Amino acid sequence: MGADHARILAKDVPAAELRVICDASEARARDLGETFGARHVLTDPMAALSRDDVDAVLIASPDDTHAALTIAALEAGKNVLCEKPLAPTSADCLRVIETEMRLGVRRVHVGFMRRFDPAYTAMKAALDDGIIGGALMMHNFHRNVAAPDWFTGKMAISNSAPHEFDIGRYILGIDYISITAAQSANGRTIAPVFMTLETTDGQLVNIEVNNNAAYGYDVRGELVGETGSVELGAPKHATYNVSLQSAQRFDEDWRPRFSEAYRLQNKAWIDGIANGTPERRLATAWDGLCSTLVAEAGVSALAAGVKQAIKTPAMPAVYMREK
Ligand code: ISE
């Protein structure tokens, strides 16, 4: 994912200059640096964060390093785009928020790029424009081809589902009040997880996460309103008609499926730094906290087998967006 962000920033965001690539593997960092024209290659993130010639840092390291690196970047006066989740624990998300508030800045954004996806944008516009009436339910499918060997069962909830937690909260303009979670008992290492959430406005949101779908990367959604519904479209660029069959291809993973969303998100992030006004779709550290609170409750619901309440604290004024 870091390599893909390096490519986007180097090739698709003219206002950005890719200055440093930092990776635990010097060989990989050097290869990327040469490919995308970064001037410096490092393996020590703190050395990268402290450079005077760096204004902004994109963090795409393993989830449990996100909070510490984000805090270090804030302390070094940098702007941050941190890949989701902001942190696997709400306590670490709160450490980031406390750092921003102590420094009196709001310089952290979180990589919930689906907010910039054209299909989700159309879904939100249909609701905001009153085309389907008031929102009642949202159905979500999130299917990966195969989980990497380091992926755990609860990561379906803590690593994959945060996208649905956030996009549901963003489109509906709500917070969640409860979650139930269950996993199919077919014995596979990462069997599908099914969740049902209730919102502060009385809606129901359900999410299927299947990290071993095998057939393709397939993300679907349907927003159901009082007078209609909006289904998520997926960019299918071609239909193949051969041997008495017609077929369309699935993407192998999220990078091609959400390539436009990543491009728009990263451009909005850099443009917001340049003009001093963050684009309102960019997720903040508070959005990161809200998603992780849901994920923590979801993991507890899965373990306990009973509905878990979700208690979202009042949003500090500094994170409130103008309407
Ligand atoms: C991955 O980290 C992502 O963020 C992808 O968008 C998501 O589809 C995948 O399930 C996650 O593991």
PDB file of C-alpha atoms in Angstrom, residues 158-322:
ATOM      1  CA  SER A 158     -10.370  -4.480  13.045  1.00  0.00           C
ATOM      2  CA  ASN A 159      -8.588  -4.092   9.691  1.00  0.00           C
ATOM      3  CA  SER A 160     -11.096  -4.688   6.864  1.00  0.00           C
ATOM      4  CA  ALA A 161     -14.481  -3.604   8.257  1.00  0.00           C
ATOM      5  CA  PRO A 162     -13.305  -0.130   9.396  1.00  0.00           C
ATOM      6  CA  HIS A 163     -13.971   0.952   5.813  1.00  0.00           C
ATOM      7  CA  GLU A 164     -17.645   0.059   6.150  1.00  0.00           C
ATOM      8  CA  PHE A 165     -17.850   1.458   9.703  1.00  0.00           C
ATOM      9  CA  ASP A 166     -16.546   4.791   8.408  1.00  0.00           C
ATOM     10  CA  ILE A 167     -18.406   5.008   5.091  1.00  0.00           C
ATOM     11  CA  GLY A 168     -21.704   4.175   6.796  1.00  0.00           C
ATOM     12  CA  ARG A 169     -21.092   6.862   9.440  1.00  0.00           C
ATOM     13  CA  TYR A 170     -20.026   9.364   6.729  1.00  0.00           C
ATOM     14  CA  ILE A 171     -22.940   8.735   4.315  1.00  0.00           C
ATOM     15  CA  LEU A 172     -25.652   8.486   6.984  1.00  0.00           C
ATOM     16  CA  GLY A 173     -24.256  11.247   9.209  1.00  0.00           C
ATOM     17  CA  ILE A 174     -24.646   9.093  12.299  1.00  0.00           C
ATOM     18  CA  ASP A 175     -22.768   7.264  15.013  1.00  0.00           C
ATOM     19  CA  TYR A 176     -23.402   3.649  15.981  1.00  0.00           C
ATOM     20  CA  ILE A 177     -25.022   2.509  19.239  1.00  0.00           C
ATOM     21  CA  SER A 178     -24.590  -1.272  19.042  1.00  0.00           C
ATOM     22  CA  ILE A 179     -23.031  -4.146  17.095  1.00  0.00           C
ATOM     23  CA  THR A 180     -23.523  -7.913  16.881  1.00  0.00           C
ATOM     24  CA  ALA A 181     -21.010 -10.183  15.125  1.00  0.00           C
ATOM     25  CA  ALA A 182     -20.929 -13.833  14.138  1.00  0.00           C
ATOM     26  CA  GLN A 183     -18.544 -15.965  12.114  1.00  0.00           C
ATOM     27  CA  SER A 184     -19.522 -18.902   9.920  1.00  0.00           C
ATOM     28  CA  ALA A 185     -18.258 -22.071  11.548  1.00  0.00           C
ATOM     29  CA  ASN A 186     -16.867 -23.819   8.499  1.00  0.00           C
ATOM     30  CA  GLY A 187     -13.456 -24.312  10.017  1.00  0.00           C
ATOM     31  CA  ARG A 188     -11.416 -22.168   7.640  1.00  0.00           C
ATOM     32  CA  THR A 189      -8.775 -19.912   9.241  1.00  0.00           C
ATOM     33  CA  ILE A 190     -10.474 -16.660   8.243  1.00  0.00           C
ATOM     34  CA  ALA A 191     -14.124 -17.604   7.855  1.00  0.00           C
ATOM     35  CA  PRO A 192     -16.589 -14.856   6.855  1.00  0.00           C
ATOM     36  CA  VAL A 193     -17.800 -12.508   9.579  1.00  0.00           C
ATOM     37  CA  PHE A 194     -21.314 -11.013   9.571  1.00  0.00           C
ATOM     38  CA  MET A 195     -22.139  -7.918  11.604  1.00  0.00           C
ATOM     39  CA  THR A 196     -25.322  -5.944  12.283  1.00  0.00           C
ATOM     40  CA  LEU A 197     -25.112  -2.405  13.667  1.00  0.00           C
ATOM     41  CA  GLU A 198     -27.750   0.004  14.971  1.00  0.00           C
ATOM     42  CA  THR A 199     -27.292   3.731  14.479  1.00  0.00           C
ATOM     43  CA  THR A 200     -28.158   6.831  16.489  1.00  0.00           C
ATOM     44  CA  ASP A 201     -30.896   7.540  13.914  1.00  0.00           C
ATOM     45  CA  GLY A 202     -32.480   4.070  14.223  1.00  0.00           C
ATOM     46  CA  GLN A 203     -31.074   2.635  10.996  1.00  0.00           C
ATOM     47  CA  LEU A 204     -29.676  -0.880  10.575  1.00  0.00           C
ATOM     48  CA  VAL A 205     -26.314  -1.427   8.872  1.00  0.00           C
ATOM     49  CA  ASN A 206     -25.121  -4.929   8.036  1.00  0.00           C
ATOM     50  CA  ILE A 207     -21.650  -5.891   6.904  1.00  0.00           C
ATOM     51  CA  GLU A 208     -20.307  -9.167   5.521  1.00  0.00           C
ATOM     52  CA  VAL A 209     -16.518  -9.438   5.484  1.00  0.00           C
ATOM     53  CA  ASN A 210     -15.102 -12.458   3.677  1.00  0.00           C
ATOM     54  CA  ASN A 211     -11.330 -12.321   3.416  1.00  0.00           C
ATOM     55  CA  ASN A 212     -11.134 -15.598   1.526  1.00  0.00           C
ATOM     56  CA  ALA A 213     -13.787 -15.131  -1.155  1.00  0.00           C
ATOM     57  CA  ALA A 214     -11.402 -16.676  -3.730  1.00  0.00           C
ATOM     58  CA  TYR A 215     -13.272 -15.432  -6.887  1.00  0.00           C
ATOM     59  CA  GLY A 216     -12.250 -11.767  -6.773  1.00  0.00           C
ATOM     60  CA  TYR A 217     -12.092  -8.504  -4.858  1.00  0.00           C
ATOM     61  CA  ASP A 218     -15.765  -7.590  -4.566  1.00  0.00           C
ATOM     62  CA  VAL A 219     -17.156  -4.664  -2.553  1.00  0.00           C
ATOM     63  CA  ARG A 220     -20.910  -4.050  -2.788  1.00  0.00           C
ATOM     64  CA  GLY A 221     -23.327  -1.789  -1.025  1.00  0.00           C
ATOM     65  CA  GLU A 222     -26.981  -0.820  -1.094  1.00  0.00           C
ATOM     66  CA  LEU A 223     -28.490   2.097   0.770  1.00  0.00           C
ATOM     67  CA  VAL A 224     -32.219   1.488   1.362  1.00  0.00           C
ATOM     68  CA  GLY A 225     -34.501   4.498   1.853  1.00  0.00           C
ATOM     69  CA  GLU A 226     -38.204   5.028   2.481  1.00  0.00           C
ATOM     70  CA  THR A 227     -38.957   5.527  -1.243  1.00  0.00           C
ATOM     71  CA  GLY A 228     -36.107   3.805  -3.054  1.00  0.00           C
ATOM     72  CA  SER A 229     -32.568   2.446  -2.829  1.00  0.00           C
ATOM     73  CA  VAL A 230     -29.126   3.151  -4.278  1.00  0.00           C
ATOM     74  CA  GLU A 231     -26.786   0.292  -5.188  1.00  0.00           C
ATOM     75  CA  LEU A 232     -23.034   0.778  -5.387  1.00  0.00           C
ATOM     76  CA  GLY A 233     -21.705   0.499  -8.939  1.00  0.00           C
ATOM     77  CA  ALA A 234     -18.284  -1.016  -9.481  1.00  0.00           C
ATOM     78  CA  PRO A 235     -16.124   0.210 -12.400  1.00  0.00           C
ATOM     79  CA  LYS A 236     -16.264  -2.630 -14.947  1.00  0.00           C
ATOM     80  CA  HIS A 237     -14.287  -1.475 -17.975  1.00  0.00           C
ATOM     81  CA  ALA A 238     -15.015  -4.381 -20.297  1.00  0.00           C
ATOM     82  CA  THR A 239     -17.281  -7.381 -20.864  1.00  0.00           C
ATOM     83  CA  TYR A 240     -15.601 -10.408 -22.460  1.00  0.00           C
ATOM     84  CA  ASN A 241     -17.817 -12.383 -24.892  1.00  0.00           C
ATOM     85  CA  VAL A 242     -16.019 -15.583 -25.816  1.00  0.00           C
ATOM     86  CA  SER A 243     -16.825 -19.284 -26.214  1.00  0.00           C
ATOM     87  CA  LEU A 244     -20.570 -18.814 -25.833  1.00  0.00           C
ATOM     88  CA  GLN A 245     -20.023 -16.956 -22.570  1.00  0.00           C
ATOM     89  CA  SER A 246     -20.091 -13.338 -21.393  1.00  0.00           C
ATOM     90  CA  ALA A 247     -17.932 -12.375 -18.411  1.00  0.00           C
ATOM     91  CA  GLN A 248     -16.525  -9.433 -16.519  1.00  0.00           C
ATOM     92  CA  ARG A 249     -13.344  -9.491 -14.515  1.00  0.00           C
ATOM     93  CA  PHE A 250     -12.965  -8.798 -10.808  1.00  0.00           C
ATOM     94  CA  ASP A 251     -10.002  -6.873  -9.480  1.00  0.00           C
ATOM     95  CA  GLU A 252      -7.388  -8.806  -7.523  1.00  0.00           C
ATOM     96  CA  ASP A 253      -7.453  -6.389  -4.598  1.00  0.00           C
ATOM     97  CA  TRP A 254      -8.558  -2.942  -3.419  1.00  0.00           C
ATOM     98  CA  ARG A 255      -5.858  -0.944  -5.229  1.00  0.00           C
ATOM     99  CA  PRO A 256      -7.332  -1.066  -8.748  1.00  0.00           C
ATOM    100  CA  ARG A 257     -10.944  -1.091  -7.466  1.00  0.00           C
ATOM    101  CA  PHE A 258     -10.412   2.134  -5.510  1.00  0.00           C
ATOM    102  CA  SER A 259      -7.631   3.687  -7.611  1.00  0.00           C
ATOM    103  CA  GLU A 260      -9.673   6.832  -8.343  1.00  0.00           C
ATOM    104  CA  ALA A 261     -10.611   7.182  -4.673  1.00  0.00           C
ATOM    105  CA  TYR A 262      -6.964   6.991  -3.594  1.00  0.00           C
ATOM    106  CA  ARG A 263      -5.963   9.532  -6.274  1.00  0.00           C
ATOM    107  CA  LEU A 264      -8.679  11.991  -5.254  1.00  0.00           C
ATOM    108  CA  GLN A 265      -8.014  11.508  -1.525  1.00  0.00           C
ATOM    109  CA  ASN A 266      -4.246  12.013  -1.825  1.00  0.00           C
ATOM    110  CA  LYS A 267      -4.673  15.056  -4.093  1.00  0.00           C
ATOM    111  CA  ALA A 268      -7.222  16.575  -1.679  1.00  0.00           C
ATOM    112  CA  TRP A 269      -4.812  15.982   1.217  1.00  0.00           C
ATOM    113  CA  ILE A 270      -1.892  17.718  -0.503  1.00  0.00           C
ATOM    114  CA  ASP A 271      -4.045  20.560  -1.876  1.00  0.00           C
ATOM    115  CA  GLY A 272      -5.476  21.113   1.611  1.00  0.00           C
ATOM    116  CA  ILE A 273      -1.966  21.454   3.036  1.00  0.00           C
ATOM    117  CA  ALA A 274      -0.998  23.892   0.262  1.00  0.00           C
ATOM    118  CA  ASN A 275      -4.083  26.126   0.668  1.00  0.00           C
ATOM    119  CA  GLY A 276      -4.529  25.708   4.414  1.00  0.00           C
ATOM    120  CA  THR A 277      -8.102  24.377   4.172  1.00  0.00           C
ATOM    121  CA  PRO A 278      -8.574  20.595   4.471  1.00  0.00           C
ATOM    122  CA  GLU A 279     -11.188  19.225   2.054  1.00  0.00           C
ATOM    123  CA  ARG A 280     -14.226  18.276   4.165  1.00  0.00           C
ATOM    124  CA  ARG A 281     -14.334  14.633   2.981  1.00  0.00           C
ATOM    125  CA  LEU A 282     -10.890  13.942   4.458  1.00  0.00           C
ATOM    126  CA  ALA A 283     -11.326  11.776   7.556  1.00  0.00           C
ATOM    127  CA  THR A 284      -9.925  13.261  10.769  1.00  0.00           C
ATOM    128  CA  ALA A 285      -8.352  11.604  13.805  1.00  0.00           C
ATOM    129  CA  TRP A 286     -11.811  11.768  15.402  1.00  0.00           C
ATOM    130  CA  ASP A 287     -13.236   9.725  12.495  1.00  0.00           C
ATOM    131  CA  GLY A 288     -10.392   7.284  13.096  1.00  0.00           C
ATOM    132  CA  LEU A 289     -11.338   6.990  16.780  1.00  0.00           C
ATOM    133  CA  CYS A 290     -15.025   6.407  15.962  1.00  0.00           C
ATOM    134  CA  SER A 291     -14.172   3.576  13.550  1.00  0.00           C
ATOM    135  CA  THR A 292     -11.843   1.910  16.051  1.00  0.00           C
ATOM    136  CA  LEU A 293     -14.453   2.147  18.833  1.00  0.00           C
ATOM    137  CA  VAL A 294     -16.840   0.191  16.587  1.00  0.00           C
ATOM    138  CA  ALA A 295     -14.129  -2.342  15.734  1.00  0.00           C
ATOM    139  CA  GLU A 296     -13.322  -2.918  19.434  1.00  0.00           C
ATOM    140  CA  ALA A 297     -17.016  -3.488  20.194  1.00  0.00           C
ATOM    141  CA  GLY A 298     -17.285  -5.779  17.161  1.00  0.00           C
ATOM    142  CA  VAL A 299     -14.371  -7.941  18.290  1.00  0.00           C
ATOM    143  CA  SER A 300     -15.963  -8.170  21.763  1.00  0.00           C
ATOM    144  CA  ALA A 301     -19.336  -9.051  20.215  1.00  0.00           C
ATOM    145  CA  LEU A 302     -17.743 -11.823  18.174  1.00  0.00           C
ATOM    146  CA  ALA A 303     -15.967 -13.250  21.225  1.00  0.00           C
ATOM    147  CA  ALA A 304     -18.959 -12.961  23.569  1.00  0.00           C
ATOM    148  CA  GLY A 305     -21.641 -13.900  21.056  1.00  0.00           C
ATOM    149  CA  VAL A 306     -23.899 -11.101  22.291  1.00  0.00           C
ATOM    150  CA  LYS A 307     -24.741  -7.549  21.187  1.00  0.00           C
ATOM    151  CA  GLN A 308     -22.260  -4.936  22.421  1.00  0.00           C
ATOM    152  CA  ALA A 309     -23.116  -1.301  23.085  1.00  0.00           C
ATOM    153  CA  ILE A 310     -20.971   1.373  21.383  1.00  0.00           C
ATOM    154  CA  LYS A 311     -20.393   4.518  23.407  1.00  0.00           C
ATOM    155  CA  THR A 312     -19.053   7.350  21.241  1.00  0.00           C
ATOM    156  CA  PRO A 313     -17.908  10.394  23.283  1.00  0.00           C
ATOM    157  CA  ALA A 314     -19.083  13.886  22.357  1.00  0.00           C
ATOM    158  CA  MET A 315     -17.040  15.263  19.438  1.00  0.00           C
ATOM    159  CA  PRO A 316     -14.679  18.106  20.471  1.00  0.00           C
ATOM    160  CA  ALA A 317     -15.558  21.366  18.709  1.00  0.00           C
ATOM    161  CA  VAL A 318     -12.208  21.420  16.908  1.00  0.00           C
ATOM    162  CA  TYR A 319     -13.277  18.335  14.903  1.00  0.00           C
ATOM    163  CA  MET A 320     -16.719  19.632  13.929  1.00  0.00           C
ATOM    164  CA  ARG A 321     -17.051  20.403  10.241  1.00  0.00           C
ATOM    165  CA  GLU A 322     -18.912  23.337   8.836  1.00  0.00           C
TER     166      GLU A 322
END
